[in-house]
């Protein structure tokens, strides 16, 4: 009876493992197409007009960084599946971790810069500091991105410390699918470090979103006081930014929560379906947010509709 329960649990685990891998693959493919579309449209417009706006620069760099995140996840996921005998040295593990860290860093901070850019462009405050930043929004975004590079360097240093302590002592080839205690400890500390550095841009994005809500509330109060009606162009811009911001923060929070679970759930480290579930949930942010950006940007939305009409016409031929 006990053997039957164990066999059934193994079957369920294998089913969940395969299902979450399929979900991860679909999410990564959709995200790669969505982010690739954003980068392609902006690059084509850049070549055509010989110039590119600040927001399009952020969107293009963000899309490219997210493609890097998605493909680094797919690589780490499917290499051991297609090549079960594949062995890795600590140098290879270090390179994979650094690649994911760098691409994910720019994914998070460029997303944060995008929220700051929209906040400074749309919000209205009479505060002198806010007005100073609003008039220099391009410099603000550039300085924040430049300062984030310091955090990136610190992050790389911190993820290399456990790599050297737990894995560096064994320079011989090590099985990628190893479930040893050292590798589990290394994975947990790596997740904790990433979670810690993810919390910083998440807090900045949350602050920008809350300030945008305050700005909208003050704007609506002024409109009611002046009896100008229920909505104007500024209100519409506020509401649209809030709708996109809510979706952005929800996806961001899901991504952050998935890292927290992986970092704190030490009892899950030996259960691949649980880890894959966390990855499948977390990867919704870099893949699904690209669709939100396309629907919320006029140029990208028109380009996507043109592509859909072209595909529809091709299918009828």
Short mmCIF file of C-alpha atoms in Angstrom, two decimals:
data_model
loop_
_atom_site.label_atom_id
_atom_site.label_comp_id
_atom_site.label_asym_id
_atom_site.label_seq_id
_atom_site.Cartn_x
_atom_site.Cartn_y
_atom_site.Cartn_z
CA UNK A 1 0.00 0.00 0.00
CA UNK A 2 2.84 2.34 0.87
CA UNK A 3 4.65 1.51 -2.37
CA UNK A 4 1.48 2.29 -4.33
CA UNK A 5 1.20 5.72 -2.67
CA UNK A 6 4.85 6.43 -3.45
CA UNK A 7 4.34 5.35 -7.06
CA UNK A 8 1.25 7.59 -7.40
CA UNK A 9 3.14 10.54 -5.89
CA UNK A 10 5.98 10.00 -8.35
CA UNK A 11 3.51 9.95 -11.23
CA UNK A 12 1.88 13.19 -10.04
CA UNK A 13 5.30 14.82 -9.58
CA UNK A 14 6.41 13.84 -13.08
CA UNK A 15 3.12 15.10 -14.56
CA UNK A 16 3.43 18.45 -12.76
CA UNK A 17 7.09 18.72 -13.72
CA UNK A 18 6.28 18.21 -17.42
CA UNK A 19 3.24 20.51 -17.27
CA UNK A 20 5.17 23.39 -15.66
CA UNK A 21 7.95 22.97 -18.19
CA UNK A 22 5.43 23.29 -21.00
CA UNK A 23 3.92 26.40 -19.35
CA UNK A 24 7.39 27.92 -18.96
CA UNK A 25 8.15 27.22 -22.61
CA UNK A 26 4.89 28.81 -23.82
CA UNK A 27 5.40 31.86 -21.60
CA UNK A 28 8.97 32.28 -22.81
CA UNK A 29 7.97 32.00 -26.48
CA UNK A 30 5.12 34.51 -26.08
CA UNK A 31 7.37 36.84 -24.12
CA UNK A 32 10.18 36.57 -26.68
CA UNK A 33 7.80 37.42 -29.54
CA UNK A 34 6.21 40.28 -27.58
CA UNK A 35 9.50 41.84 -26.51
CA UNK A 36 11.04 41.19 -29.92
CA UNK A 37 8.11 42.97 -31.53
CA UNK A 38 8.62 46.02 -29.27
CA UNK A 39 12.33 46.19 -30.08
CA UNK A 40 11.75 45.66 -33.82
CA UNK A 41 9.04 48.34 -34.15
CA UNK A 42 11.09 50.91 -32.23
CA UNK A 43 14.26 50.14 -34.19
CA UNK A 44 12.43 50.39 -37.53
CA UNK A 45 10.90 53.71 -36.44
CA UNK A 46 14.36 54.88 -35.36
CA UNK A 47 15.82 54.08 -38.78
CA UNK A 48 12.87 55.72 -40.55
CA UNK A 49 12.78 58.95 -38.51
CA UNK A 50 16.52 59.13 -37.74
CA UNK A 51 15.65 59.78 -34.09
CA UNK A 52 14.19 57.91 -31.13
CA UNK A 53 12.33 59.28 -28.12
CA UNK A 54 13.42 58.69 -24.53
CA UNK A 55 10.51 56.39 -23.75
CA UNK A 56 11.22 54.32 -26.89
CA UNK A 57 14.86 54.01 -25.83
CA UNK A 58 13.76 52.64 -22.45
CA UNK A 59 11.21 50.30 -24.04
CA UNK A 60 13.74 48.93 -26.55
CA UNK A 61 16.43 48.33 -23.94
CA UNK A 62 13.81 46.79 -21.63
CA UNK A 63 12.58 44.44 -24.35
CA UNK A 64 16.11 43.26 -25.16
CA UNK A 65 16.94 42.67 -21.49
CA UNK A 66 13.75 40.64 -21.05
CA UNK A 67 14.57 38.48 -24.04
CA UNK A 68 17.89 37.77 -22.31
CA UNK A 69 16.08 36.84 -19.08
CA UNK A 70 13.66 34.50 -20.85
CA UNK A 71 16.33 32.71 -22.83
CA UNK A 72 18.65 32.34 -19.83
CA UNK A 73 15.77 30.69 -17.95
CA UNK A 74 15.05 28.37 -20.88
CA UNK A 75 18.71 27.47 -21.25
CA UNK A 76 19.13 26.56 -17.57
CA UNK A 77 15.86 24.64 -17.71
CA UNK A 78 16.27 22.52 -20.83
CA UNK A 79 20.02 21.90 -21.07
CA UNK A 80 19.93 19.25 -18.30
CA UNK A 81 16.76 17.74 -19.84
CA UNK A 82 18.12 17.32 -23.37
CA UNK A 83 21.63 16.49 -22.17
CA UNK A 84 21.20 14.49 -18.94
CA UNK A 85 24.86 13.51 -18.95
CA UNK A 86 25.97 17.09 -19.36
CA UNK A 87 28.43 18.15 -16.68
CA UNK A 88 29.44 21.62 -15.64
CA UNK A 89 32.36 23.24 -13.93
CA UNK A 90 31.99 25.95 -11.33
CA UNK A 91 33.10 28.48 -13.95
CA UNK A 92 30.16 27.55 -16.17
CA UNK A 93 27.73 27.81 -13.25
CA UNK A 94 29.20 31.21 -12.40
CA UNK A 95 28.72 32.42 -15.99
CA UNK A 96 25.07 31.26 -16.06
CA UNK A 97 24.34 32.99 -12.75
CA UNK A 98 26.04 36.21 -13.83
CA UNK A 99 24.20 36.22 -17.18
CA UNK A 100 20.83 35.84 -15.48
CA UNK A 101 21.73 38.43 -12.84
CA UNK A 102 22.79 41.04 -15.41
CA UNK A 103 19.79 40.59 -17.72
CA UNK A 104 17.35 40.48 -14.81
CA UNK A 105 18.96 43.57 -13.25
CA UNK A 106 18.33 45.64 -16.38
CA UNK A 107 14.85 44.11 -16.71
CA UNK A 108 13.93 45.36 -13.22
CA UNK A 109 15.65 48.73 -13.28
CA UNK A 110 14.54 49.65 -16.79
CA UNK A 111 10.98 48.74 -15.73
CA UNK A 112 11.41 50.98 -12.70
CA UNK A 113 12.81 53.79 -14.85
CA UNK A 114 9.81 53.47 -17.15
CA UNK A 115 7.44 53.93 -14.20
CA UNK A 116 9.48 56.94 -12.97
CA UNK A 117 9.45 58.44 -16.48
CA UNK A 118 5.66 58.20 -16.74
CA UNK A 119 5.24 59.50 -13.18
CA UNK A 120 7.35 62.61 -13.82
CA UNK A 121 5.68 63.24 -17.19
CA UNK A 122 2.08 62.83 -16.03
CA UNK A 123 1.93 63.77 -12.34
CA UNK A 124 1.51 67.35 -11.15
CA UNK A 125 2.89 68.68 -7.87
CA UNK A 126 3.81 72.22 -6.89
CA UNK A 127 6.77 70.99 -4.87
CA UNK A 128 10.03 72.61 -6.06
CA UNK A 129 11.96 69.33 -5.90
CA UNK A 130 9.35 67.58 -8.04
CA UNK A 131 9.36 70.43 -10.59
CA UNK A 132 13.17 70.31 -10.73
CA UNK A 133 13.06 66.57 -11.44
CA UNK A 134 10.17 66.95 -13.91
CA UNK A 135 12.13 69.44 -16.01
CA UNK A 136 15.11 67.09 -16.05
CA UNK A 137 13.32 63.77 -16.46
CA UNK A 138 15.86 62.42 -18.97
CA UNK A 139 18.76 63.13 -16.63
CA UNK A 140 16.86 61.59 -13.71
CA UNK A 141 16.30 58.36 -15.61
CA UNK A 142 19.93 58.28 -16.75
CA UNK A 143 21.31 58.94 -13.24
CA UNK A 144 19.09 56.24 -11.69
CA UNK A 145 20.20 53.71 -14.29
CA UNK A 146 23.83 54.72 -13.74
CA UNK A 147 23.52 54.38 -9.96
CA UNK A 148 21.88 50.99 -10.38
CA UNK A 149 25.11 49.75 -11.97
CA UNK A 150 26.73 50.04 -8.52
CA UNK A 151 24.06 47.68 -7.17
CA UNK A 152 24.69 45.37 -10.12
CA UNK A 153 28.39 45.14 -9.31
CA UNK A 154 27.59 44.49 -5.64
CA UNK A 155 25.06 41.84 -6.63
CA UNK A 156 27.61 40.05 -8.83
CA UNK A 157 30.15 40.10 -6.02
CA UNK A 158 27.67 38.66 -3.53
CA UNK A 159 26.51 35.83 -5.79
CA UNK A 160 30.14 34.90 -6.48
CA UNK A 161 30.93 34.53 -2.77
CA UNK A 162 28.67 31.48 -2.20
CA UNK A 163 29.76 30.18 -5.61
CA UNK A 164 33.38 30.14 -4.38
CA UNK A 165 32.59 28.90 -0.86
CA UNK A 166 30.22 26.03 -1.67
CA UNK A 167 31.09 25.13 -5.25
CA UNK A 168 34.58 26.49 -5.68
CA UNK A 169 36.16 23.79 -3.63
CA UNK A 170 35.32 21.25 -6.30
CA UNK A 171 36.85 22.33 -9.61
CA UNK A 172 36.17 18.95 -11.17
CA UNK A 173 33.08 18.50 -13.31
CA UNK A 174 29.83 18.45 -11.38
CA UNK A 175 26.49 17.05 -12.53
CA UNK A 176 24.06 19.79 -13.42
CA UNK A 177 21.19 17.83 -11.91
CA UNK A 178 23.00 17.43 -8.63
CA UNK A 179 20.76 17.59 -5.56
CA UNK A 180 23.53 17.60 -3.03
CA UNK A 181 23.29 19.60 0.16
CA UNK A 182 25.91 22.08 -1.02
CA UNK A 183 24.06 22.83 -4.23
CA UNK A 184 20.76 23.25 -2.34
CA UNK A 185 22.38 25.72 0.06
CA UNK A 186 23.93 27.59 -2.85
CA UNK A 187 20.57 27.81 -4.66
CA UNK A 188 18.80 29.12 -1.56
CA UNK A 189 21.39 31.79 -0.88
CA UNK A 190 21.39 32.81 -4.55
CA UNK A 191 17.59 33.19 -4.44
CA UNK A 192 17.82 35.20 -1.23
CA UNK A 193 20.43 37.54 -2.73
CA UNK A 194 18.35 38.09 -5.87
CA UNK A 195 15.27 38.69 -3.71
CA UNK A 196 17.12 41.31 -1.67
CA UNK A 197 18.26 43.24 -4.75
CA UNK A 198 14.84 42.90 -6.40
CA UNK A 199 13.16 44.59 -3.42
CA UNK A 200 14.97 47.90 -4.11
CA UNK A 201 13.56 48.68 -7.61
CA UNK A 202 10.21 47.23 -6.53
CA UNK A 203 10.04 49.72 -3.63
CA UNK A 204 10.95 52.61 -5.96
CA UNK A 205 8.24 51.58 -8.45
CA UNK A 206 5.69 51.29 -5.66
CA UNK A 207 6.59 54.78 -4.39
CA UNK A 208 6.21 56.29 -7.89
CA UNK A 209 2.83 54.58 -8.27
CA UNK A 210 1.55 55.85 -4.89
CA UNK A 211 2.64 59.40 -5.73
CA UNK A 212 0.82 59.13 -9.06
CA UNK A 213 -2.36 58.13 -7.19
CA UNK A 214 -1.96 61.17 -4.91
CA UNK A 215 -1.48 63.38 -7.97
CA UNK A 216 -4.65 62.02 -9.59
CA UNK A 217 -6.64 62.51 -6.38
CA UNK A 218 -5.48 66.14 -6.08
CA UNK A 219 -6.22 66.75 -9.76
CA UNK A 220 -9.78 65.42 -9.41
CA UNK A 221 -10.34 67.57 -6.33
CA UNK A 222 -9.21 70.68 -8.25
CA UNK A 223 -11.54 69.82 -11.14
CA UNK A 224 -14.51 69.41 -8.80
CA UNK A 225 -13.68 72.70 -7.13
CA UNK A 226 -13.49 74.50 -10.48
CA UNK A 227 -16.61 72.66 -11.78
CA UNK A 228 -14.88 71.80 -15.04
CA UNK A 229 -16.53 68.43 -15.48
CA UNK A 230 -15.59 64.90 -14.65
CA UNK A 231 -12.75 64.31 -17.07
CA UNK A 232 -10.20 66.12 -19.25
CA UNK A 233 -7.07 65.14 -21.14
CA UNK A 234 -4.93 65.23 -18.00
CA UNK A 235 -7.38 63.02 -16.12
CA UNK A 236 -7.44 60.52 -18.98
CA UNK A 237 -3.64 60.41 -18.96
CA UNK A 238 -3.66 59.84 -15.19
CA UNK A 239 -6.26 57.06 -15.41
CA UNK A 240 -4.50 55.32 -18.29
CA UNK A 241 -1.16 55.50 -16.44
CA UNK A 242 -2.79 54.12 -13.30
CA UNK A 243 -4.33 51.20 -15.20
CA UNK A 244 -0.98 50.29 -16.73
CA UNK A 245 0.73 50.91 -13.40
CA UNK A 246 -1.62 48.59 -11.51
CA UNK A 247 -0.98 45.78 -14.00
CA UNK A 248 2.76 46.45 -13.84
CA UNK A 249 2.84 46.35 -10.03
CA UNK A 250 0.71 43.19 -9.84
CA UNK A 251 3.03 41.36 -12.25
CA UNK A 252 6.08 42.81 -10.46
CA UNK A 253 4.69 41.67 -7.08
CA UNK A 254 4.06 38.16 -8.44
CA UNK A 255 7.64 38.00 -9.70
CA UNK A 256 8.97 39.27 -6.36
CA UNK A 257 6.80 36.82 -4.40
CA UNK A 258 8.06 33.89 -6.49
CA UNK A 259 11.64 34.83 -5.57
CA UNK A 260 10.68 35.11 -1.90
CA UNK A 261 9.13 31.64 -1.93
CA UNK A 262 12.20 30.16 -3.60
CA UNK A 263 14.48 31.90 -1.10
CA UNK A 264 12.50 31.05 2.05
CA UNK A 265 11.02 27.68 1.12
CA UNK A 266 14.03 25.52 1.98
CA UNK A 267 11.76 22.46 2.30
CA UNK A 268 10.84 22.82 -1.39
CA UNK A 269 14.39 22.64 -2.72
CA UNK A 270 14.15 18.91 -3.35
CA UNK A 271 10.77 19.18 -5.06
CA UNK A 272 11.24 20.21 -8.66
CA UNK A 273 7.50 20.75 -9.43
CA UNK A 274 7.26 23.41 -6.69
CA UNK A 275 10.36 25.22 -7.93
CA UNK A 276 9.12 25.03 -11.53
CA UNK A 277 5.75 26.38 -10.42
CA UNK A 278 7.47 29.39 -8.81
CA UNK A 279 9.49 29.97 -11.98
CA UNK A 280 6.38 29.65 -14.18
CA UNK A 281 4.53 32.19 -12.03
CA UNK A 282 7.49 34.56 -11.83
CA UNK A 283 8.25 34.57 -15.54
CA UNK A 284 4.80 36.06 -16.21
CA UNK A 285 6.34 39.45 -15.41
CA UNK A 286 8.97 39.69 -18.20
CA UNK A 287 6.71 37.87 -20.69
CA UNK A 288 3.20 39.15 -19.92
CA UNK A 289 4.15 42.77 -19.26
CA UNK A 290 5.32 43.13 -22.87
CA UNK A 291 1.72 42.60 -24.01
CA UNK A 292 0.56 45.27 -21.56
CA UNK A 293 3.14 47.70 -22.95
CA UNK A 294 2.03 47.00 -26.53
CA UNK A 295 -1.64 47.59 -25.70
CA UNK A 296 -0.84 50.77 -23.75
CA UNK A 297 1.42 52.39 -26.35
CA UNK A 298 -0.32 53.97 -29.36
CA UNK A 299 2.46 53.31 -31.86
CA UNK A 300 2.99 49.70 -30.76
CA UNK A 301 -0.75 49.05 -30.66
CA UNK A 302 -1.23 50.35 -34.22
CA UNK A 303 1.73 48.29 -35.43
CA UNK A 304 0.35 45.14 -33.77
CA UNK A 305 -3.06 45.70 -35.37
CA UNK A 306 -1.39 46.14 -38.77
CA UNK A 307 0.45 42.84 -38.31
CA UNK A 308 -2.77 41.08 -37.28
CA UNK A 309 -4.63 42.45 -40.34
CA UNK A 310 -1.72 41.36 -42.56
CA UNK A 311 -1.74 37.85 -41.05
CA UNK A 312 -5.51 37.67 -41.46
CA UNK A 313 -5.20 38.66 -45.11
CA UNK A 314 -2.45 36.10 -45.70
CA UNK A 315 -4.57 33.35 -44.14
CA UNK A 316 -7.42 34.07 -46.59
CA UNK A 317 -5.12 33.80 -49.62
#
